[in-house]
Tab-separated table of C-alpha atoms (C1' of nucleotides) in Angstrom:
chain	number	residue	atom	x	y	z
A	946	UNK	CA	-1.247	-20.402	-42.446
A	947	UNK	CA	-0.806	-21.733	-38.963
A	948	UNK	CA	2.216	-19.573	-38.458
A	949	UNK	CA	0.332	-16.645	-37.063
A	950	UNK	CA	-1.560	-18.912	-34.699
A	951	UNK	CA	1.614	-20.461	-33.476
A	952	UNK	CA	3.142	-17.077	-32.859
A	953	UNK	CA	0.155	-16.041	-30.952
A	954	UNK	CA	0.194	-19.251	-28.916
A	955	UNK	CA	3.917	-18.573	-28.118
A	956	UNK	CA	3.100	-15.028	-27.151
A	957	UNK	CA	0.248	-16.231	-24.950
A	958	UNK	CA	2.567	-18.754	-23.397
A	959	UNK	CA	5.098	-16.136	-22.437
A	960	UNK	CA	2.392	-13.993	-21.070
A	961	UNK	CA	1.355	-16.847	-18.853
A	962	UNK	CA	4.926	-17.486	-17.887
A	963	UNK	CA	5.276	-13.926	-16.795
A	964	UNK	CA	2.022	-14.186	-14.812
A	965	UNK	CA	3.229	-17.363	-13.099
A	966	UNK	CA	6.584	-16.002	-12.220
A	967	UNK	CA	4.993	-12.859	-10.873
A	968	UNK	CA	2.440	-14.788	-8.949
A	969	UNK	CA	5.138	-16.859	-7.230
A	970	UNK	CA	6.929	-13.747	-6.045
A	971	UNK	CA	3.633	-12.017	-5.220
A	972	UNK	CA	2.229	-14.788	-3.114
A	973	UNK	CA	5.505	-15.293	-1.282
A	974	UNK	CA	6.558	-11.685	-0.795
A	975	UNK	CA	3.765	-9.247	-1.538
A	976	UNK	CA	3.296	-6.281	-3.890
A	977	UNK	CA	6.432	-4.333	-3.106
A	978	UNK	CA	8.748	-7.228	-3.388
A	979	UNK	CA	7.561	-8.046	-6.891
A	980	UNK	CA	9.820	-6.013	-9.117
A	981	UNK	CA	9.833	-6.111	-12.839
A	982	UNK	CA	13.497	-6.976	-12.672
A	983	UNK	CA	12.933	-9.943	-10.407
A	984	UNK	CA	10.130	-11.250	-12.485
A	985	UNK	CA	12.293	-10.940	-15.589
A	986	UNK	CA	15.148	-12.734	-13.858
A	987	UNK	CA	12.858	-15.584	-12.911
A	988	UNK	CA	11.785	-16.185	-16.528
A	989	UNK	CA	15.234	-15.349	-17.859
A	990	UNK	CA	14.195	-12.496	-20.142
A	991	UNK	CA	15.155	-8.901	-19.932
A	992	UNK	CA	12.852	-6.666	-17.843
A	993	UNK	CA	11.606	-4.729	-20.891
A	994	UNK	CA	10.077	-7.891	-22.380
A	995	UNK	CA	7.410	-7.797	-19.680
A	996	UNK	CA	6.240	-4.484	-21.065
A	997	UNK	CA	5.410	-6.048	-24.340
A	998	UNK	CA	2.734	-8.047	-22.503
A	999	UNK	CA	1.664	-5.754	-19.754
A	1000	UNK	CA	1.299	-2.008	-19.716
A	1001	UNK	CA	3.024	-1.646	-16.381
A	1002	UNK	CA	3.460	-3.234	-12.993
A	1003	UNK	CA	-0.043	-2.384	-11.938
A	1004	UNK	CA	-1.442	-3.976	-15.013
A	1005	UNK	CA	0.548	-7.148	-14.435
A	1006	UNK	CA	-0.534	-7.467	-10.809
A	1007	UNK	CA	-4.109	-6.527	-11.653
A	1008	UNK	CA	-4.269	-9.344	-14.208
A	1009	UNK	CA	-2.787	-11.641	-11.618
A	1010	UNK	CA	-5.546	-10.765	-9.115
A	1011	UNK	CA	-8.187	-11.196	-11.688
A	1012	UNK	CA	-7.077	-14.757	-12.339
A	1013	UNK	CA	-7.300	-15.436	-8.657
A	1014	UNK	CA	-10.582	-13.791	-7.928
A	1015	UNK	CA	-12.059	-15.626	-10.790
A	1016	UNK	CA	-11.705	-18.633	-8.572
A	1017	UNK	CA	-13.705	-16.888	-5.902
A	1018	UNK	CA	-16.419	-15.941	-8.319
A	1019	UNK	CA	-16.407	-19.572	-9.482
A	1020	UNK	CA	-16.689	-20.880	-5.937
A	1021	UNK	CA	-19.689	-18.652	-5.399
A	1022	UNK	CA	-21.464	-19.485	-8.583
A	1023	UNK	CA	-20.917	-23.156	-7.949
A	1024	UNK	CA	-23.047	-22.775	-4.884
A	1025	UNK	CA	-26.032	-22.386	-7.171
A	1026	UNK	CA	-28.588	-19.669	-7.540
A	1027	UNK	CA	-31.406	-21.094	-5.473
A	1028	UNK	CA	-31.516	-20.107	-1.777
A	1029	UNK	CA	-34.039	-22.123	0.142
A	1030	UNK	CA	-32.428	-20.889	3.349
A	1031	UNK	CA	-31.067	-17.480	2.353
A	1032	UNK	CA	-29.881	-16.500	5.862
A	1033	UNK	CA	-27.585	-19.447	6.097
A	1034	UNK	CA	-26.522	-19.042	2.494
A	1035	UNK	CA	-25.616	-15.440	3.302
A	1036	UNK	CA	-23.523	-16.373	6.312
A	1037	UNK	CA	-21.857	-19.130	4.323
A	1038	UNK	CA	-21.152	-16.691	1.492
A	1039	UNK	CA	-19.608	-14.135	3.789
A	1040	UNK	CA	-17.596	-16.846	5.469
A	1041	UNK	CA	-16.314	-17.967	2.041
A	1042	UNK	CA	-15.367	-14.439	1.097
A	1043	UNK	CA	-13.412	-13.811	4.282
A	1044	UNK	CA	-11.689	-17.176	4.177
A	1045	UNK	CA	-10.701	-16.585	0.544
A	1046	UNK	CA	-9.139	-13.265	1.533
A	1047	UNK	CA	-7.192	-14.937	4.331
A	1048	UNK	CA	-6.043	-17.642	1.985
A	1049	UNK	CA	-4.804	-15.191	-0.638
A	1050	UNK	CA	-3.723	-12.265	1.509
A	1051	UNK	CA	-1.579	-10.512	-1.050
A	1052	UNK	CA	-4.166	-10.811	-3.773
A	1053	UNK	CA	-6.741	-9.479	-1.353
A	1054	UNK	CA	-4.557	-6.561	-0.412
A	1055	UNK	CA	-3.825	-5.629	-3.946
A	1056	UNK	CA	-7.389	-5.766	-4.950
A	1057	UNK	CA	-9.179	-4.108	-2.112
A	1058	UNK	CA	-6.759	-2.606	0.289
A	1059	UNK	CA	-3.850	-0.892	-1.372
A	1060	UNK	CA	-4.794	2.646	-2.315
A	1061	UNK	CA	-4.932	3.184	-5.983
A	1062	UNK	CA	-2.298	5.284	-7.557
A	1063	UNK	CA	-3.879	5.133	-11.024
A	1064	UNK	CA	-6.025	7.559	-12.856
A	1065	UNK	CA	-9.760	7.560	-12.988
A	1066	UNK	CA	-9.934	5.440	-16.151
A	1067	UNK	CA	-8.049	2.630	-14.555
A	1068	UNK	CA	-9.939	2.938	-11.318
A	1069	UNK	CA	-13.101	2.430	-13.330
A	1070	UNK	CA	-11.567	-0.702	-14.903
A	1071	UNK	CA	-10.862	-2.166	-11.470
A	1072	UNK	CA	-14.392	-1.539	-10.286
A	1073	UNK	CA	-16.198	-2.434	-13.472
A	1074	UNK	CA	-18.957	-4.970	-13.554
A	1075	UNK	CA	-16.701	-7.321	-15.490
A	1076	UNK	CA	-14.064	-7.473	-12.719
A	1077	UNK	CA	-14.047	-10.674	-10.718
A	1078	UNK	CA	-14.357	-8.770	-7.470
A	1079	UNK	CA	-17.602	-7.301	-8.683
A	1080	UNK	CA	-18.944	-10.682	-9.846
A	1081	UNK	CA	-18.493	-11.919	-6.311
A	1082	UNK	CA	-20.275	-8.882	-5.027
A	1083	UNK	CA	-23.149	-9.530	-7.407
A	1084	UNK	CA	-23.562	-13.001	-5.908
A	1085	UNK	CA	-23.727	-11.538	-2.390
A	1086	UNK	CA	-26.346	-9.088	-3.621
A	1087	UNK	CA	-28.514	-11.861	-5.009
A	1088	UNK	CA	-28.600	-13.597	-1.659
A	1089	UNK	CA	-29.386	-10.384	0.134
A	1090	UNK	CA	-32.241	-9.740	-2.312
A	1091	UNK	CA	-33.628	-13.198	-1.502
A	1092	UNK	CA	-33.402	-12.494	2.292
A	1093	UNK	CA	-35.388	-9.404	1.759
A	1094	UNK	CA	-37.883	-11.005	-0.606
A	1095	UNK	CA	-38.610	-13.681	1.869
A	1096	UNK	CA	-39.167	-11.124	4.553
A	1097	UNK	CA	-36.236	-12.303	6.751
A	1098	UNK	CA	-34.667	-8.852	6.694
A	1099	UNK	CA	-36.288	-5.668	7.783
A	1100	UNK	CA	-37.235	-3.604	4.719
A	1101	UNK	CA	-33.844	-2.204	3.870
A	1102	UNK	CA	-32.479	-1.362	0.432
A	1103	UNK	CA	-30.782	-4.318	-1.263
A	1104	UNK	CA	-27.849	-2.298	-2.397
A	1105	UNK	CA	-27.321	-0.664	0.983
A	1106	UNK	CA	-27.568	-3.888	2.903
A	1107	UNK	CA	-25.112	-5.662	0.516
A	1108	UNK	CA	-22.652	-2.774	0.804
A	1109	UNK	CA	-22.932	-2.817	4.596
A	1110	UNK	CA	-22.306	-6.541	4.744
A	1111	UNK	CA	-19.456	-6.294	2.401
A	1112	UNK	CA	-17.932	-3.502	4.503
A	1113	UNK	CA	-18.108	-5.545	7.654
A	1114	UNK	CA	-16.615	-8.565	5.989
A	1115	UNK	CA	-13.919	-6.507	4.416
A	1116	UNK	CA	-13.120	-4.981	7.745
A	1117	UNK	CA	-12.377	-8.234	9.558
A	1118	UNK	CA	-10.607	-9.635	6.508
A	1119	UNK	CA	-8.255	-6.754	6.045
A	1120	UNK	CA	-7.543	-6.275	9.706
A	1121	UNK	CA	-6.655	-9.873	10.167
A	1122	UNK	CA	-4.306	-9.689	7.159
A	1123	UNK	CA	-2.688	-6.371	7.901
A	1124	UNK	CA	-2.339	-6.740	11.643
A	1125	UNK	CA	-1.602	-10.425	12.153
A	1126	UNK	CA	0.177	-9.710	15.458
A	1127	UNK	CA	-2.742	-7.995	17.203
A	1128	UNK	CA	-4.224	-10.160	19.973
A	1129	UNK	CA	-7.374	-11.209	18.108
A	1130	UNK	CA	-8.101	-14.135	20.317
A	1131	UNK	CA	-9.872	-16.923	18.497
A	1132	UNK	CA	-10.094	-15.752	14.940
A	1133	UNK	CA	-12.821	-18.115	13.893
A	1134	UNK	CA	-15.077	-16.959	16.747
A	1135	UNK	CA	-14.384	-13.375	15.885
A	1136	UNK	CA	-15.181	-13.843	12.251
A	1137	UNK	CA	-18.403	-15.574	13.180
A	1138	UNK	CA	-19.262	-12.808	15.611
A	1139	UNK	CA	-18.892	-10.116	12.970
A	1140	UNK	CA	-20.984	-12.134	10.454
A	1141	UNK	CA	-23.600	-13.149	12.965
A	1142	UNK	CA	-23.990	-9.706	14.432
A	1143	UNK	CA	-24.426	-8.052	10.989
A	1144	UNK	CA	-26.875	-10.577	9.842
A	1145	UNK	CA	-28.818	-10.486	13.035
A	1146	UNK	CA	-28.869	-6.749	12.976
A	1147	UNK	CA	-30.407	-6.764	9.534
A	1148	UNK	CA	-33.071	-9.243	10.422
A	1149	UNK	CA	-36.631	-8.250	11.036
A	1150	UNK	CA	-37.528	-7.754	14.716
A	1151	UNK	CA	-40.239	-10.438	14.715
B	170	UNK	CA	24.301	26.803	31.617
B	171	UNK	CA	21.277	27.553	29.400
B	172	UNK	CA	23.262	26.550	26.358
B	173	UNK	CA	22.349	22.849	26.353
B	174	UNK	CA	18.724	23.773	26.876
B	175	UNK	CA	18.729	26.204	23.943
B	176	UNK	CA	20.392	23.553	21.794
B	177	UNK	CA	17.743	21.121	22.660
B	178	UNK	CA	15.006	23.593	22.001
B	179	UNK	CA	16.439	24.236	18.645
B	180	UNK	CA	16.751	20.595	17.904
B	181	UNK	CA	13.163	20.096	18.989
B	182	UNK	CA	12.052	22.905	16.782
B	183	UNK	CA	13.725	21.471	13.765
B	184	UNK	CA	12.118	18.136	14.575
B	185	UNK	CA	8.749	19.801	14.597
B	186	UNK	CA	9.543	21.650	11.365
B	187	UNK	CA	10.250	18.395	9.756
B	188	UNK	CA	7.032	16.908	11.049
B	189	UNK	CA	5.076	19.895	9.797
B	190	UNK	CA	6.598	19.786	6.346
B	191	UNK	CA	6.072	15.993	6.110
B	192	UNK	CA	2.499	16.378	7.272
B	193	UNK	CA	1.775	18.959	4.656
B	194	UNK	CA	2.983	16.662	1.873
B	195	UNK	CA	1.409	13.625	3.508
B	196	UNK	CA	-2.062	15.164	3.814
B	197	UNK	CA	-2.034	16.468	0.353
B	198	UNK	CA	-0.429	13.606	-1.493
B	199	UNK	CA	-0.257	10.485	0.669
B	200	UNK	CA	2.416	8.108	1.789
B	201	UNK	CA	4.239	7.393	-1.404
B	202	UNK	CA	4.476	10.981	-2.463
B	203	UNK	CA	6.245	11.953	0.778
B	204	UNK	CA	9.806	11.517	-0.026
B	205	UNK	CA	12.648	12.322	2.241
B	206	UNK	CA	14.083	14.550	-0.480
B	207	UNK	CA	10.873	16.562	-0.826
B	208	UNK	CA	10.457	17.002	2.861
B	209	UNK	CA	14.104	18.206	3.006
B	210	UNK	CA	13.561	20.603	0.104
B	211	UNK	CA	10.534	22.037	1.847
B	212	UNK	CA	12.467	22.902	5.016
B	213	UNK	CA	15.546	23.820	3.065
B	214	UNK	CA	17.841	21.321	4.627
B	215	UNK	CA	19.640	18.421	3.018
B	216	UNK	CA	17.844	15.099	3.088
B	217	UNK	CA	20.332	13.501	5.516
B	218	UNK	CA	19.410	16.035	8.184
B	219	UNK	CA	16.044	14.301	8.627
B	220	UNK	CA	17.892	11.168	9.708
B	221	UNK	CA	19.339	13.001	12.669
B	222	UNK	CA	15.764	13.266	14.009
B	223	UNK	CA	14.010	10.232	12.657
B	224	UNK	CA	15.344	6.701	12.239
B	225	UNK	CA	13.826	6.384	8.769
B	226	UNK	CA	10.777	7.270	6.655
B	227	UNK	CA	8.490	4.888	8.523
B	228	UNK	CA	9.511	6.431	11.839
B	229	UNK	CA	8.853	9.903	10.539
B	230	UNK	CA	5.333	9.057	9.283
B	231	UNK	CA	4.578	6.965	12.312
B	232	UNK	CA	5.332	9.940	14.528
B	233	UNK	CA	3.126	12.005	12.307
B	234	UNK	CA	0.241	9.689	12.680
B	235	UNK	CA	0.708	9.483	16.381
B	236	UNK	CA	0.345	13.277	16.573
B	237	UNK	CA	-2.834	13.130	14.699
B	238	UNK	CA	-4.403	10.118	16.390
B	239	UNK	CA	-3.720	11.805	19.722
B	240	UNK	CA	-6.470	14.166	18.641
B	241	UNK	CA	-8.896	11.278	18.151
B	242	UNK	CA	-7.996	9.827	21.498
B	243	UNK	CA	-8.448	13.313	22.924
B	244	UNK	CA	-11.879	13.691	21.302
B	245	UNK	CA	-12.936	10.406	22.803
B	246	UNK	CA	-11.711	11.093	26.239
B	247	UNK	CA	-13.397	14.500	26.181
B	248	UNK	CA	-16.679	12.764	25.824
B	249	UNK	CA	-16.299	11.665	29.470
B	250	UNK	CA	-16.213	8.299	31.097
B	251	UNK	CA	-19.846	8.078	32.264
B	252	UNK	CA	-22.264	6.375	29.950
B	253	UNK	CA	-25.886	6.775	31.125
B	254	UNK	CA	-26.985	5.669	27.647
B	255	UNK	CA	-24.190	3.337	26.552
B	256	UNK	CA	-25.874	2.243	23.299
B	257	UNK	CA	-26.089	5.764	21.943
B	258	UNK	CA	-22.622	6.528	23.289
B	259	UNK	CA	-21.364	3.452	21.392
B	260	UNK	CA	-22.962	4.505	18.191
B	261	UNK	CA	-21.622	8.046	18.633
B	262	UNK	CA	-18.174	6.742	19.341
B	263	UNK	CA	-18.127	4.562	16.228
B	264	UNK	CA	-19.446	7.502	14.259
B	265	UNK	CA	-16.649	9.669	15.516
B	266	UNK	CA	-14.057	7.010	14.713
B	267	UNK	CA	-15.303	6.597	11.165
B	268	UNK	CA	-15.553	10.315	10.503
B	269	UNK	CA	-12.105	10.835	11.898
B	270	UNK	CA	-10.778	8.350	9.409
B	271	UNK	CA	-12.564	10.033	6.488
B	272	UNK	CA	-11.335	13.423	7.682
B	273	UNK	CA	-7.699	12.207	7.815
B	274	UNK	CA	-7.565	9.601	5.070
B	275	UNK	CA	-3.898	9.391	4.730
B	276	UNK	CA	-3.189	9.177	8.390
B	277	UNK	CA	-5.874	6.512	8.618
B	278	UNK	CA	-4.352	4.567	5.742
B	279	UNK	CA	-0.860	4.715	7.124
B	280	UNK	CA	-1.949	3.667	10.570
B	281	UNK	CA	-4.378	0.860	9.838
B	282	UNK	CA	-4.421	0.036	6.170
B	283	UNK	CA	-0.950	0.002	4.667
B	284	UNK	CA	0.656	-3.400	5.270
B	285	UNK	CA	3.643	-3.300	7.510
B	286	UNK	CA	7.032	-3.767	6.029
B	287	UNK	CA	8.811	-3.514	9.329
B	288	UNK	CA	10.096	-6.167	11.698
B	289	UNK	CA	8.315	-7.692	14.655
B	290	UNK	CA	9.836	-5.140	17.072
B	291	UNK	CA	8.463	-2.236	15.211
B	292	UNK	CA	5.153	-3.882	14.676
B	293	UNK	CA	4.904	-4.253	18.441
B	294	UNK	CA	5.560	-0.556	18.818
B	295	UNK	CA	2.775	0.290	16.491
B	296	UNK	CA	0.346	-1.894	18.357
B	297	UNK	CA	1.522	-1.100	21.841
B	298	UNK	CA	-0.900	0.052	24.483
B	299	UNK	CA	0.733	3.430	24.376
B	300	UNK	CA	-0.102	4.095	20.785
B	301	UNK	CA	-2.809	6.501	20.157
B	302	UNK	CA	-4.748	4.127	18.020
B	303	UNK	CA	-4.952	1.762	20.937
B	304	UNK	CA	-5.966	4.470	23.334
B	305	UNK	CA	-8.958	5.079	21.073
B	306	UNK	CA	-9.660	1.346	21.046
B	307	UNK	CA	-9.542	1.331	24.848
B	308	UNK	CA	-12.240	3.918	24.944
B	309	UNK	CA	-14.481	1.866	22.658
B	310	UNK	CA	-13.898	-1.172	24.922
B	311	UNK	CA	-15.021	0.790	27.931
B	312	UNK	CA	-18.339	1.591	26.304
B	313	UNK	CA	-18.866	-1.918	25.219
B	314	UNK	CA	-18.176	-3.124	28.722
B	315	UNK	CA	-20.854	-0.743	29.996
B	316	UNK	CA	-23.312	-2.062	27.414
B	317	UNK	CA	-22.705	-5.513	28.642
B	318	UNK	CA	-22.820	-4.578	32.299
B	319	UNK	CA	-26.204	-2.898	31.869
B	320	UNK	CA	-27.492	-6.022	30.134
B	321	UNK	CA	-28.108	-4.274	26.823
B	322	UNK	CA	-25.906	-6.735	24.980
B	323	UNK	CA	-26.370	-10.416	24.956
B	324	UNK	CA	-23.640	-11.978	27.102
B	325	UNK	CA	-20.712	-11.739	24.725
B	326	UNK	CA	-17.093	-11.294	25.594
B	327	UNK	CA	-16.088	-7.613	25.925
B	328	UNK	CA	-12.927	-8.083	23.968
B	329	UNK	CA	-14.583	-10.008	21.179
B	330	UNK	CA	-17.498	-7.597	20.860
B	331	UNK	CA	-15.065	-4.623	20.811
B	332	UNK	CA	-12.965	-6.214	18.070
B	333	UNK	CA	-16.010	-7.108	16.030
B	334	UNK	CA	-17.279	-3.528	16.242
B	335	UNK	CA	-13.966	-2.155	15.387
B	336	UNK	CA	-13.659	-4.477	12.417
B	337	UNK	CA	-17.006	-3.319	11.012
B	338	UNK	CA	-16.140	0.372	11.502
B	339	UNK	CA	-12.760	-0.174	9.982
B	340	UNK	CA	-14.325	-1.881	7.046
B	341	UNK	CA	-16.521	0.904	5.999
B	342	UNK	CA	-13.949	3.557	6.759
B	343	UNK	CA	-11.213	1.970	4.745
B	344	UNK	CA	-13.454	1.089	1.814
B	345	UNK	CA	-14.791	4.572	1.578
B	346	UNK	CA	-11.244	5.954	1.590
B	347	UNK	CA	-9.649	3.458	-0.774
B	348	UNK	CA	-12.514	3.195	-3.245
B	349	UNK	CA	-13.951	6.704	-3.447
B	350	UNK	CA	-15.317	6.038	-6.925
B	351	UNK	CA	-17.470	3.016	-6.098
B	352	UNK	CA	-21.210	3.800	-6.206
B	353	UNK	CA	-21.791	3.882	-2.519
B	354	UNK	CA	-25.011	5.811	-2.659
B	355	UNK	CA	-25.634	7.974	0.364
B	356	UNK	CA	-22.505	7.526	2.487
B	357	UNK	CA	-24.019	8.774	5.665
B	358	UNK	CA	-26.871	6.316	5.404
B	359	UNK	CA	-24.498	3.516	4.672
B	360	UNK	CA	-22.299	4.327	7.634
B	361	UNK	CA	-25.333	4.427	9.881
B	362	UNK	CA	-26.533	1.142	8.468
B	363	UNK	CA	-23.262	-0.582	9.353
B	364	UNK	CA	-23.183	0.851	12.875
B	365	UNK	CA	-26.903	0.255	13.583
B	366	UNK	CA	-26.791	-3.326	12.214
B	367	UNK	CA	-23.750	-4.244	14.285
B	368	UNK	CA	-25.039	-2.734	17.414
B	369	UNK	CA	-28.487	-4.152	16.916
B	370	UNK	CA	-26.988	-7.566	16.250
B	371	UNK	CA	-25.136	-7.481	19.559
B	372	UNK	CA	-28.176	-6.412	21.536
B	373	UNK	CA	-30.057	-8.943	23.678
B	374	UNK	CA	-33.063	-10.394	22.070
B	375	UNK	CA	-35.511	-9.030	24.648
C	1467	DA	C1'	18.336	-17.381	-53.230
C	1468	DA	C1'	18.433	-12.681	-52.064
C	1469	DC	C1'	15.776	-8.866	-50.184
C	1470	DT	C1'	12.423	-6.675	-47.161
C	1471	DC	C1'	9.883	-6.206	-43.429
C	1472	DT	C1'	8.013	-7.080	-38.998
C	1473	DA	C1'	7.850	-8.763	-34.571
C	1474	DA	C1'	10.427	-10.156	-30.397
C	1475	DC	C1'	13.707	-8.996	-27.585
C	1476	DT	C1'	17.855	-6.492	-25.452
C	1477	DT	C1'	20.970	-2.621	-24.237
C	1478	DA	C1'	21.599	1.428	-22.239
C	1479	DC	C1'	19.776	4.748	-20.068
C	1480	DC	C1'	16.493	8.418	-17.342
C	1481	DG	C1'	15.067	10.187	-13.103
C	1482	DC	C1'	13.593	8.872	-9.164
C	1483	DC	C1'	13.873	6.580	-4.393
C	1484	DG	C1'	15.687	5.512	0.846
C	1485	DT	C1'	19.744	5.350	3.075
C	1486	DT	C1'	24.696	5.794	4.568
C	1487	DA	C1'	29.826	6.985	4.950
C	1488	DA	C1'	32.690	10.452	4.984
C	1489	DG	C1'	33.744	15.123	5.276
C	1490	DT	C1'	33.262	20.149	6.843
C	1491	DA	C1'	32.199	23.997	9.460
C	1492	DT	C1'	30.836	26.103	13.779
C	1493	DA	C1'	30.133	26.866	18.360
C	1494	DT	C1'	31.368	25.445	22.998
C	1495	DC	C1'	34.568	23.981	26.489
C	1496	DC	C1'	38.899	23.802	28.847
D	352	DG	C1'	43.725	29.153	21.433
D	353	DG	C1'	43.562	24.475	20.691
D	354	DA	C1'	40.601	20.252	21.388
D	355	DT	C1'	36.108	18.459	21.090
D	356	DA	C1'	31.582	17.698	20.091
D	357	DT	C1'	27.521	18.862	17.419
D	358	DA	C1'	25.004	20.127	13.276
D	359	DC	C1'	24.859	19.663	8.836
D	360	DT	C1'	26.293	18.686	3.851
D	361	DT	C1'	28.365	16.250	-0.141
D	362	DA	C1'	28.631	12.381	-2.673
D	363	DA	C1'	27.642	8.192	-3.393
D	364	DC	C1'	25.320	3.125	-3.343
D	365	DG	C1'	22.096	0.039	-4.895
D	366	DG	C1'	17.669	-0.363	-6.278
D	367	DC	C1'	13.313	0.941	-8.506
D	368	DG	C1'	9.619	1.674	-12.746
D	369	DG	C1'	9.804	2.860	-17.148
D	370	DT	C1'	11.398	4.057	-22.172
D	371	DA	C1'	14.020	5.083	-26.639
D	372	DA	C1'	16.776	3.125	-29.574
D	373	DG	C1'	19.017	-0.711	-31.423
D	374	DT	C1'	19.610	-5.664	-32.728
D	375	DT	C1'	18.351	-10.071	-34.422
D	376	DA	C1'	15.759	-13.838	-36.257
D	377	DG	C1'	12.621	-15.463	-39.281
D	378	DA	C1'	8.515	-15.226	-42.269
D	379	DG	C1'	6.875	-13.340	-46.703
D	380	DT	C1'	7.914	-11.851	-51.332
D	381	DT	C1'	10.008	-11.809	-55.751
DNA sequence: AACTCTAACTTACCGCCGTTAAGTATATCC
DNA sequence: GGATATACTTAACGGCGGTAAGTTAGAGTT
């Protein structure tokens, strides 16, 4: 009775083929230039076939981004869960986050920047604890907690500090992606300035 | 020979009518739900008429956003150009910027968040010194310069510090707009935390 | 081997969209 | 009163996301 299994394998293969085709278009040309028709053309199926594997375009691209952000979560978790020097771990983590966004601009845009057009149920899905974006956020929160536990931060709420740091990192990431032409000067220096300022601002006065 | 003048006045009126109709749709329903057809329907003209006044949809909505951001620039410039207490002026300015974004979410999105689809020439236009967004940025830079001049900031480059502050402010603004469902906790506190941390981080150690 | 049924896939379409070419009417000018 | 320019519309193009209905191939059943 390996028939059913083979069928499922084939179905899974096609799903992956769709994802790969979509990713290629997505990486090269961004959200709007991925059309169901072009994806279909690439894999040499009719456009409707895609809908047998993905609910709609948003679902397809969301799945795509999840795949990619899983890499970020993996990168983070590979850094380990011990933070002998939490301040430098924090800076390194923020650096990693920002660089990841710059390396995968269209994924970053689709995940965090493009305004949702979907209903509350889908929005919840995008923000759920299971999502890869949130797993990365969890890691940030862990480091922040350690900074606070070791007394290196002034006594601020872990959640609030994490959100504030995320906001700042998101700000520089998204601006650099969306406005590449703006005279940013030395980008690396600017990124470091944002990170260093935020972290310094959260440190205890002593 | 008042004929030509009257004609021009009428033309200007229709242009403004188009802008008003588009703004109504835009504020209520955002970029994607403004369609040339719906704007035309609202003003009871055919869709093509709009193209006699605006090059395309992007031009129409850009003009719209310029109108709105002129208000922000005005708000800033009304605060005066003297900064006896530049640190508190800076915080107040950032606060104003963020609040303005939250009050005009769709304008903010269209101006700073939505990735450009236009060519380099248009991009330049959007970022030019004349644009209202940049006038607001100029004001921020002035305050930062004053902070540095008065020795309240560690000796950092004016441009870099301004960009870093803008990035942080943009980060929290855009996240709050784009992900309204995320558990942000007390938004006001979070906004203040971002602002206070960045400003504190830029201050001189003394 | 013939029949049934199911899953995979396609065809043909819907109702939108931004935009443009071509046409019409109207008011001004000479 | 005829020419001209301006304002505006009609009708269409090509594209989009998405769906209902139809086709086909092949496994399961007798």
